[in-house]
Amino acid sequence: MSNPSLLILPGDGIGPEVMAEVRKIIDWFADRRDLVFDVSEDLVGGCSYDKHGTPLTDEVMAKAQSVDAVLLGAVGGPAYDDLDFSVKPERGLLRLRKEMDLFANLRPAQCFDALADFSSLKRDIVAGLDIMIVRELTSGSYFGEPRGIFEENGERVGINTQRYTESEIDRVARAAFDLARKRDKRVCSMEKANVMESGILWREVVQAVHDADYPDVELTHMYADNGGMQLVRNPKQFDVIVTDNLFGDLLSDVAAMLTGSLGMLPSASLGAPMDNGRPKALYEPVHGSAPDIAGEGKANPIACILSFAMALRYSFDKGDEAARLEGAVEQVLADGVRSADLMQAEGGKPASTSEMGDAIIAALENSL
Ligand code: NAD
């Protein structure tokens, strides 16, 4: 059997810096765990525009479609702010998401004990938190027609349409149930079935998918406004939350703030299963290219490293090795290693990007 394939797109700004640390970790897994990937690397974003005049070439797009998973750093930067919209760095990322049809966006909210004081909530509410929000990404209010600003009875009216087909709900529900099977086997579906027909359909379809194919997973339903309240009241009650595009946009940002720094947050976007059973997948940190610190060795590589851990778990079925990597990150933080974004008033010298990567490798070594 050939090795699983991974396309790495470091991108712009701090993207290449944090990705260099992921490369060390990929090499460690090859050397020490016999987990070998066929890794290729290419351009996306501003660096692709500089070389090819486009933020994503057709060749790289085709490569992304053919590999088992794509790992992306970040795109964008002030040098590209004045470019035409059609060739802006972000267009490269949007094209990847659209053409790979990545309909399920996964945002974990995981709070490492050592960082619990970074949250705006009390330590005991967030310490040890580990939840996953699955947001539908390609339909709903951000895409539904009709949309626009129209003239009506002598005044303007702004219209967006919340629209979901059964098959769109079905596939994102399956993605959530499949994930739950790799976690604590609990899904909470959130909508507004009390006031929206699209919410009634959402609830019916999620329940039907559950009853037909996932009876081993516990399913509950919650109105999305209550969901927002519960996320700040008692977030540890959840395992996997599945919700639509608009509510997911809000709820995943709320959940992100439970855990502290942007430099810690990974994400994944998944599409339909390919012939080999693996979903189309793009893994990336939530943060951007951070032009204010690019090139200074200050970036925290953990968000990108945890994105690779997600790839191990959700694309390559290596949940045990993902846990090993997450455990190494947890150990390093517990040992007090801090990149600049994780420094609080106590002072001291922050770890550089590569020092953080090296500390995680050392912790991986200790895990053997
Ligand atoms: P940003 O996420 O790049 O930075 C926001 C703040 O967080 C900055 O102060 C930055 O220094 C800090 N930060 C971010 N990641 C960090 C890390 N790993 N370690 C330490 N500190 C970190 O968001 P922004 O400043 O709004 O955007 C900068 C550029 O990135 C823009 O061109 C924007 O379009 C682009 N962007 C890209 C993506 C993406 O590639 N997915 C996402 C968001 C923004």
Tab-separated table of C-alpha atoms and ligand atoms in Angstrom:
chain	number	residue	atom	x	y	z
A	1	MET	CA	0.000	0.000	0.000
A	2	SER	CA	1.244	3.482	-0.810
A	3	ASN	CA	1.693	6.089	1.892
A	4	PRO	CA	-1.132	8.561	2.532
A	5	SER	CA	-0.563	11.834	0.721
A	6	LEU	CA	-0.465	15.314	2.184
A	7	LEU	CA	-0.274	18.609	0.277
A	8	ILE	CA	1.247	21.430	2.304
A	9	LEU	CA	0.437	25.031	1.366
A	10	PRO	CA	2.313	27.318	3.810
A	11	GLY	CA	1.023	30.538	2.208
A	12	ASP	CA	2.051	34.012	3.385
A	13	GLY	CA	3.222	35.903	6.482
A	14	ILE	CA	3.655	33.597	9.467
A	15	GLY	CA	2.234	30.671	7.426
A	16	PRO	CA	5.672	29.377	6.343
A	17	GLU	CA	7.091	29.926	9.855
A	18	VAL	CA	4.462	27.859	11.648
A	19	MET	CA	4.432	25.254	8.878
A	20	ALA	CA	8.186	24.714	9.278
A	21	GLU	CA	7.448	23.456	12.805
A	22	VAL	CA	4.734	21.128	11.482
A	23	ARG	CA	7.285	19.736	9.011
A	24	LYS	CA	9.552	18.835	11.954
A	25	ILE	CA	6.648	17.011	13.571
A	26	ILE	CA	5.747	15.169	10.372
A	27	ASP	CA	9.394	14.056	10.149
A	28	TRP	CA	9.301	12.923	13.781
A	29	PHE	CA	6.259	10.711	13.144
A	30	ALA	CA	7.998	9.218	10.092
A	31	ASP	CA	11.235	8.500	12.012
A	32	ARG	CA	9.842	7.441	15.362
A	33	ARG	CA	6.324	6.095	14.696
A	34	ASP	CA	6.756	4.691	11.213
A	35	LEU	CA	3.937	6.950	10.061
A	36	VAL	CA	5.120	8.102	6.656
A	37	PHE	CA	3.286	10.578	4.435
A	38	ASP	CA	3.997	11.454	0.825
A	39	VAL	CA	4.377	15.175	1.408
A	40	SER	CA	4.370	17.744	-1.380
A	41	GLU	CA	4.505	21.501	-0.946
A	42	ASP	CA	3.160	24.298	-3.131
A	43	LEU	CA	2.021	27.917	-3.284
A	44	VAL	CA	-1.274	29.557	-2.327
A	45	GLY	CA	-2.203	33.188	-1.701
A	46	GLY	CA	0.054	36.187	-2.192
A	47	CYS	CA	3.181	34.107	-2.851
A	48	SER	CA	1.358	32.325	-5.682
A	49	TYR	CA	0.191	35.660	-7.071
A	50	ASP	CA	3.792	36.945	-6.998
A	51	LYS	CA	5.021	33.974	-9.016
A	52	HIS	CA	2.050	33.092	-11.250
A	53	GLY	CA	-0.255	36.137	-11.221
A	54	THR	CA	-2.999	34.101	-9.526
A	55	PRO	CA	-3.533	33.126	-5.862
A	56	LEU	CA	-4.080	29.482	-6.846
A	57	THR	CA	-3.003	27.823	-10.093
A	58	ASP	CA	-5.068	25.110	-11.787
A	59	GLU	CA	-2.178	22.697	-11.157
A	60	VAL	CA	-2.262	23.258	-7.388
A	61	MET	CA	-6.072	23.043	-7.428
A	62	ALA	CA	-5.841	19.665	-9.192
A	63	LYS	CA	-3.214	18.469	-6.723
A	64	ALA	CA	-5.459	19.475	-3.803
A	65	GLN	CA	-8.259	17.395	-5.323
A	66	SER	CA	-6.062	14.329	-5.661
A	67	VAL	CA	-4.325	14.112	-2.270
A	68	ASP	CA	-5.698	12.562	0.926
A	69	ALA	CA	-5.519	15.857	2.851
A	70	VAL	CA	-4.398	19.465	2.452
A	71	LEU	CA	-2.691	21.395	5.261
A	72	LEU	CA	-2.666	25.190	4.840
A	73	GLY	CA	-0.817	27.898	6.815
A	74	ALA	CA	-2.362	31.322	6.196
A	75	VAL	CA	-2.778	33.735	3.299
A	76	GLY	CA	-2.816	37.494	2.823
A	77	GLY	CA	-0.908	40.572	3.853
A	78	PRO	CA	-0.748	44.337	3.343
A	79	ALA	CA	1.258	43.994	0.112
A	80	TYR	CA	-1.854	42.536	-1.527
A	81	ASP	CA	-4.501	44.838	-0.080
A	82	ASP	CA	-4.875	46.892	-3.267
A	83	LEU	CA	-5.124	43.971	-5.678
A	84	ASP	CA	-8.280	43.398	-7.655
A	85	PHE	CA	-10.780	41.276	-5.695
A	86	SER	CA	-10.457	38.446	-8.234
A	87	VAL	CA	-6.758	37.861	-7.487
A	88	LYS	CA	-6.628	38.660	-3.776
A	89	PRO	CA	-4.830	35.963	-1.709
A	90	GLU	CA	-8.076	34.978	0.042
A	91	ARG	CA	-9.555	34.005	-3.337
A	92	GLY	CA	-7.110	31.096	-3.416
A	93	LEU	CA	-8.488	29.781	-0.154
A	94	LEU	CA	-12.099	30.329	-1.225
A	95	ARG	CA	-11.460	28.467	-4.483
A	96	LEU	CA	-10.022	25.501	-2.577
A	97	ARG	CA	-13.039	25.385	-0.261
A	98	LYS	CA	-15.534	25.763	-3.103
A	99	GLU	CA	-14.085	23.330	-5.630
A	100	MET	CA	-13.375	20.682	-2.994
A	101	ASP	CA	-16.992	21.244	-1.842
A	102	LEU	CA	-16.005	21.408	1.821
A	103	PHE	CA	-19.413	21.611	3.424
A	104	ALA	CA	-18.532	20.797	7.039
A	105	ASN	CA	-16.369	23.205	8.994
A	106	LEU	CA	-14.944	21.760	12.210
A	107	ARG	CA	-13.832	24.087	14.968
A	108	PRO	CA	-12.719	22.389	18.166
A	109	ALA	CA	-12.737	24.382	21.386
A	110	GLN	CA	-10.210	22.706	23.591
A	111	CYS	CA	-8.888	24.320	26.738
A	112	PHE	CA	-5.582	23.089	28.027
A	113	ASP	CA	-5.445	23.261	31.826
A	114	ALA	CA	-2.294	25.360	31.786
A	115	LEU	CA	-4.072	28.075	29.797
A	116	ALA	CA	-7.413	28.086	31.617
A	117	ASP	CA	-6.654	31.517	33.093
A	118	PHE	CA	-6.569	33.005	29.567
A	119	SER	CA	-10.302	32.483	29.140
A	120	SER	CA	-12.745	35.242	29.936
A	121	LEU	CA	-14.717	32.615	31.863
A	122	LYS	CA	-13.864	31.150	35.261
A	123	ARG	CA	-11.186	28.466	35.301
A	124	ASP	CA	-13.450	25.644	36.534
A	125	ILE	CA	-15.932	26.273	33.697
A	126	VAL	CA	-13.317	25.906	30.935
A	127	ALA	CA	-10.419	23.809	32.297
A	128	GLY	CA	-10.295	20.524	30.402
A	129	LEU	CA	-12.946	21.654	27.899
A	130	ASP	CA	-12.972	19.610	24.668
A	131	ILE	CA	-15.891	20.242	22.332
A	132	MET	CA	-16.284	20.315	18.557
A	133	ILE	CA	-18.526	22.613	16.555
A	134	VAL	CA	-19.531	21.391	13.101
A	135	ARG	CA	-20.802	24.286	11.009
A	136	GLU	CA	-22.487	23.816	7.628
A	137	LEU	CA	-20.346	25.916	5.310
A	138	THR	CA	-21.730	25.986	1.777
A	139	SER	CA	-25.444	26.810	2.082
A	140	GLY	CA	-27.946	28.626	4.303
A	141	SER	CA	-28.305	32.388	4.761
A	142	TYR	CA	-24.948	33.287	3.203
A	143	PHE	CA	-25.837	31.683	-0.132
A	144	GLY	CA	-29.658	31.407	-0.360
A	145	GLU	CA	-31.566	33.201	-3.141
A	146	PRO	CA	-33.176	35.692	-3.432
A	147	ARG	CA	-30.578	37.984	-1.958
A	148	GLY	CA	-29.785	41.631	-2.511
A	149	ILE	CA	-30.915	45.167	-1.786
A	150	PHE	CA	-34.103	46.015	-3.668
A	151	GLU	CA	-36.476	48.945	-4.059
A	152	GLU	CA	-39.960	48.315	-2.656
A	153	ASN	CA	-42.762	50.831	-2.024
A	154	GLY	CA	-40.380	53.739	-2.317
A	155	GLU	CA	-37.766	52.423	0.112
A	156	ARG	CA	-34.891	49.980	0.021
A	157	VAL	CA	-35.196	46.474	1.423
A	158	GLY	CA	-32.280	44.127	2.188
A	159	ILE	CA	-32.970	40.432	1.641
A	160	ASN	CA	-31.148	37.230	2.476
A	161	THR	CA	-32.720	33.817	2.386
A	162	GLN	CA	-32.196	30.934	4.783
A	163	ARG	CA	-32.539	27.883	2.563
A	164	TYR	CA	-31.570	24.261	3.172
A	165	THR	CA	-32.297	21.151	1.127
A	166	GLU	CA	-32.709	17.767	2.790
A	167	SER	CA	-29.522	16.470	1.200
A	168	GLU	CA	-27.496	19.439	2.489
A	169	ILE	CA	-28.699	18.778	6.034
A	170	ASP	CA	-28.259	15.028	5.644
A	171	ARG	CA	-24.597	15.221	4.660
A	172	VAL	CA	-23.511	17.621	7.400
A	173	ALA	CA	-25.438	15.567	9.975
A	174	ARG	CA	-23.539	12.461	8.840
A	175	ALA	CA	-20.240	14.328	9.140
A	176	ALA	CA	-21.147	15.239	12.736
A	177	PHE	CA	-22.228	11.699	13.673
A	178	ASP	CA	-19.077	10.211	12.101
A	179	LEU	CA	-16.951	12.626	14.154
A	180	ALA	CA	-18.859	11.846	17.324
A	181	ARG	CA	-18.031	8.165	16.833
A	182	LYS	CA	-14.348	9.131	17.089
A	183	ARG	CA	-15.045	11.114	20.280
A	184	ASP	CA	-17.609	10.809	23.100
A	185	LYS	CA	-20.504	9.720	20.817
A	186	ARG	CA	-22.793	12.653	21.627
A	187	VAL	CA	-24.252	15.157	19.144
A	188	CYS	CA	-26.319	18.231	19.963
A	189	SER	CA	-28.055	19.743	16.918
A	190	MET	CA	-28.880	23.459	17.105
A	191	GLU	CA	-31.459	25.417	15.075
A	192	LYS	CA	-34.502	27.629	15.644
A	193	ALA	CA	-37.292	25.146	14.906
A	194	ASN	CA	-39.566	27.248	17.137
A	195	VAL	CA	-39.606	30.153	14.665
A	196	MET	CA	-38.062	28.957	11.353
A	197	GLU	CA	-39.352	26.360	8.878
A	198	SER	CA	-35.784	25.656	7.785
A	199	GLY	CA	-35.160	24.798	11.445
A	200	ILE	CA	-38.081	22.366	11.508
A	201	LEU	CA	-36.718	20.585	8.447
A	202	TRP	CA	-33.194	20.636	9.930
A	203	ARG	CA	-34.425	18.942	13.106
A	204	GLU	CA	-36.460	16.313	11.213
A	205	VAL	CA	-33.631	15.364	8.863
A	206	VAL	CA	-30.963	15.195	11.586
A	207	GLN	CA	-33.270	12.961	13.654
A	208	ALA	CA	-34.011	10.711	10.642
A	209	VAL	CA	-30.304	10.294	9.786
A	210	HIS	CA	-29.656	9.428	13.422
A	211	ASP	CA	-32.475	6.879	13.685
A	212	ALA	CA	-31.550	5.181	10.403
A	213	ASP	CA	-27.773	4.967	10.674
A	214	TYR	CA	-26.378	6.254	13.978
A	215	PRO	CA	-28.456	4.818	16.841
A	216	ASP	CA	-25.223	4.273	18.815
A	217	VAL	CA	-24.668	8.062	19.023
A	218	GLU	CA	-26.684	10.091	21.546
A	219	LEU	CA	-28.615	12.890	19.793
A	220	THR	CA	-30.186	15.928	21.458
A	221	HIS	CA	-31.706	19.087	19.934
A	222	MET	CA	-31.437	22.623	21.257
A	223	TYR	CA	-32.597	26.032	20.066
A	224	ALA	CA	-29.531	27.939	18.901
A	225	ASP	CA	-30.110	30.931	21.190
A	226	ASN	CA	-30.205	28.629	24.206
A	227	GLY	CA	-27.117	26.935	22.730
A	228	GLY	CA	-25.236	30.234	22.868
A	229	MET	CA	-26.250	30.666	26.486
A	230	GLN	CA	-25.288	27.106	27.418
A	231	LEU	CA	-21.879	27.526	25.738
A	232	VAL	CA	-20.937	30.229	28.216
A	233	ARG	CA	-22.863	28.737	31.165
A	234	ASN	CA	-21.635	25.153	31.047
A	235	PRO	CA	-19.696	24.360	27.843
A	236	LYS	CA	-18.459	20.987	29.100
A	237	GLN	CA	-21.970	19.516	28.707
A	238	PHE	CA	-21.324	19.239	24.941
A	239	ASP	CA	-19.294	16.841	22.803
A	240	VAL	CA	-20.162	17.592	19.140
A	241	ILE	CA	-22.469	20.467	18.158
A	242	VAL	CA	-23.873	20.511	14.615
A	243	THR	CA	-25.515	23.637	13.274
A	244	ASP	CA	-26.140	25.701	10.146
A	245	ASN	CA	-23.916	28.272	8.476
A	246	LEU	CA	-25.172	31.429	10.215
A	247	PHE	CA	-25.613	30.037	13.734
A	248	GLY	CA	-22.339	28.128	13.339
A	249	ASP	CA	-20.492	31.313	12.454
A	250	LEU	CA	-21.596	32.888	15.724
A	251	LEU	CA	-21.420	29.853	17.987
A	252	SER	CA	-17.939	28.796	16.826
A	253	ASP	CA	-16.557	32.267	17.565
A	254	VAL	CA	-18.129	32.203	21.019
A	255	ALA	CA	-16.610	28.775	21.624
A	256	ALA	CA	-13.215	29.952	20.357
A	257	MET	CA	-13.059	32.669	22.972
A	258	LEU	CA	-13.595	30.093	25.701
A	259	THR	CA	-10.064	28.898	25.122
A	260	GLY	CA	-7.912	32.046	24.935
A	261	SER	CA	-5.390	32.814	22.188
A	262	LEU	CA	-5.899	32.787	18.432
A	263	GLY	CA	-2.496	31.129	18.192
A	264	MET	CA	-3.992	27.956	19.701
A	265	LEU	CA	-7.002	27.316	17.458
A	266	PRO	CA	-6.996	24.669	14.711
A	267	SER	CA	-9.769	23.945	12.206
A	268	ALA	CA	-10.756	21.529	9.487
A	269	SER	CA	-13.121	21.683	6.560
A	270	LEU	CA	-14.428	18.369	5.274
A	271	GLY	CA	-16.277	17.341	2.117
A	272	ALA	CA	-17.786	14.149	0.761
A	273	PRO	CA	-15.936	10.830	1.144
A	274	MET	CA	-13.538	10.030	-1.719
A	275	ASP	CA	-13.193	6.580	-3.334
A	276	ASN	CA	-10.824	5.510	-0.536
A	277	GLY	CA	-13.444	6.395	2.092
A	278	ARG	CA	-11.519	9.421	3.392
A	279	PRO	CA	-13.336	12.747	3.263
A	280	LYS	CA	-12.013	15.579	1.113
A	281	ALA	CA	-10.196	17.630	3.735
A	282	LEU	CA	-8.456	20.946	4.321
A	283	TYR	CA	-6.820	21.576	7.709
A	284	GLU	CA	-5.720	25.068	8.743
A	285	PRO	CA	-5.214	27.256	11.793
A	286	VAL	CA	-8.014	29.758	12.474
A	287	HIS	CA	-5.570	32.682	12.561
A	288	GLY	CA	-4.430	34.703	9.552
A	289	SER	CA	-0.984	35.615	8.267
A	290	ALA	CA	-0.264	38.020	11.198
A	291	PRO	CA	1.777	40.551	9.176
A	292	ASP	CA	2.514	42.483	12.379
A	293	ILE	CA	4.817	39.690	13.631
A	294	ALA	CA	5.760	37.903	10.380
A	295	GLY	CA	9.452	37.147	9.988
A	296	GLU	CA	10.255	37.764	13.651
A	297	GLY	CA	10.083	34.210	14.969
A	298	LYS	CA	7.319	35.215	17.385
A	299	ALA	CA	4.396	33.242	15.942
A	300	ASN	CA	2.860	30.477	18.006
A	301	PRO	CA	2.940	27.314	15.860
A	302	ILE	CA	0.472	25.386	18.065
A	303	ALA	CA	-2.689	26.183	16.037
A	304	CYS	CA	-1.033	24.765	12.920
A	305	ILE	CA	0.399	21.788	14.824
A	306	LEU	CA	-3.039	20.993	16.280
A	307	SER	CA	-4.475	21.254	12.742
A	308	PHE	CA	-2.088	18.453	11.772
A	309	ALA	CA	-3.314	16.492	14.844
A	310	MET	CA	-6.851	16.880	13.482
A	311	ALA	CA	-5.668	15.504	10.133
A	312	LEU	CA	-4.178	12.487	11.921
A	313	ARG	CA	-7.504	11.823	13.649
A	314	TYR	CA	-10.099	12.703	11.029
A	315	SER	CA	-8.371	11.905	7.704
A	316	PHE	CA	-5.940	9.160	8.654
A	317	ASP	CA	-7.716	7.347	11.517
A	318	LYS	CA	-4.732	7.787	13.796
A	319	GLY	CA	-6.600	9.004	16.856
A	320	ASP	CA	-3.956	7.509	19.155
A	321	GLU	CA	-1.135	9.432	17.466
A	322	ALA	CA	-3.275	12.602	17.400
A	323	ALA	CA	-3.744	12.192	21.161
A	324	ARG	CA	0.019	11.726	21.536
A	325	LEU	CA	0.635	15.026	19.721
A	326	GLU	CA	-2.072	16.879	21.682
A	327	GLY	CA	-0.623	15.392	24.869
A	328	ALA	CA	2.828	16.709	23.915
A	329	VAL	CA	1.375	20.211	23.421
A	330	GLU	CA	-0.372	19.960	26.775
A	331	GLN	CA	2.859	18.838	28.460
A	332	VAL	CA	4.868	21.728	27.010
A	333	LEU	CA	2.277	24.245	28.214
A	334	ALA	CA	2.154	22.597	31.642
A	335	ASP	CA	5.967	22.918	31.772
A	336	GLY	CA	5.506	26.673	31.375
A	337	VAL	CA	6.826	27.075	27.815
A	338	ARG	CA	5.054	30.134	26.377
A	339	SER	CA	5.204	31.871	23.010
A	340	ALA	CA	4.755	35.662	23.132
A	341	ASP	CA	0.971	35.509	22.611
A	342	LEU	CA	0.647	33.266	25.695
A	343	MET	CA	2.664	35.456	28.043
A	344	GLN	CA	0.770	37.062	30.878
A	345	ALA	CA	1.930	39.728	33.285
A	346	GLU	CA	4.443	37.368	34.941
A	347	GLY	CA	7.120	38.330	32.374
A	348	GLY	CA	10.081	36.133	31.419
A	349	LYS	CA	11.436	35.379	27.970
A	350	PRO	CA	8.961	34.021	25.435
A	351	ALA	CA	9.781	30.926	23.383
A	352	SER	CA	10.368	31.585	19.690
A	353	THR	CA	8.389	29.738	17.012
A	354	SER	CA	11.135	27.162	16.562
A	355	GLU	CA	11.782	26.797	20.295
A	356	MET	CA	8.104	25.975	20.768
A	357	GLY	CA	8.326	23.388	17.959
A	358	ASP	CA	11.474	21.872	19.489
A	359	ALA	CA	9.858	21.666	22.933
A	360	ILE	CA	6.894	19.785	21.422
A	361	ILE	CA	9.263	17.358	19.666
A	362	ALA	CA	11.059	16.769	22.985
A	363	ALA	CA	7.713	16.060	24.670
A	364	LEU	CA	6.805	13.643	21.848
A	365	GLU	CA	10.123	11.886	22.432
A	366	ASN	CA	9.313	11.620	26.152
A	367	SER	CA	5.948	10.079	25.317
A	368	LEU	CA	7.579	6.920	23.914
B	1	NAD	P1	-4.534	37.558	12.086
B	1	NAD	O1	-5.151	36.300	12.589
B	1	NAD	O2	-3.488	37.396	11.064
B	1	NAD	O3	-3.894	38.367	13.330
B	1	NAD	C1	-4.674	38.906	14.399
B	1	NAD	C2	-3.757	39.153	15.618
B	1	NAD	O4	-3.424	37.889	16.220
B	1	NAD	C3	-2.425	39.804	15.251
B	1	NAD	O5	-2.035	40.687	16.276
B	1	NAD	C4	-1.460	38.648	15.178
B	1	NAD	O6	-0.127	38.996	15.470
B	1	NAD	C5	-2.032	37.686	16.225
B	1	NAD	N1	-1.766	36.288	15.840
B	1	NAD	C6	-2.406	35.588	14.871
B	1	NAD	N2	-1.896	34.364	14.783
B	1	NAD	C7	-0.931	34.263	15.704
B	1	NAD	C8	-0.015	33.234	16.087
B	1	NAD	N3	-0.014	32.040	15.504
B	1	NAD	N4	0.866	33.501	17.055
B	1	NAD	C9	0.878	34.680	17.677
B	1	NAD	N5	0.056	35.701	17.378
B	1	NAD	C10	-0.843	35.498	16.391
B	1	NAD	O7	-5.724	38.465	11.552
B	1	NAD	P2	-5.648	39.899	10.804
B	1	NAD	O8	-4.547	40.712	11.376
B	1	NAD	O9	-7.025	40.392	10.832
B	1	NAD	O10	-5.312	39.555	9.286
B	1	NAD	C11	-3.983	39.586	8.734
B	1	NAD	C12	-4.015	39.036	7.321
B	1	NAD	O11	-4.397	37.640	7.356
B	1	NAD	C13	-5.012	39.718	6.400
B	1	NAD	O12	-4.452	39.822	5.130
B	1	NAD	C14	-6.202	38.778	6.405
B	1	NAD	O13	-6.962	38.888	5.229
B	1	NAD	C15	-5.526	37.443	6.484
B	1	NAD	N6	-6.339	36.360	7.076
B	1	NAD	C16	-6.152	35.144	6.547
B	1	NAD	C17	-6.821	34.057	7.088
B	1	NAD	C18	-6.547	32.694	6.523
B	1	NAD	O14	-5.573	32.523	5.812
B	1	NAD	N7	-7.333	31.700	6.844
B	1	NAD	C19	-7.667	34.218	8.188
B	1	NAD	C20	-7.811	35.494	8.731
B	1	NAD	C21	-7.123	36.569	8.156
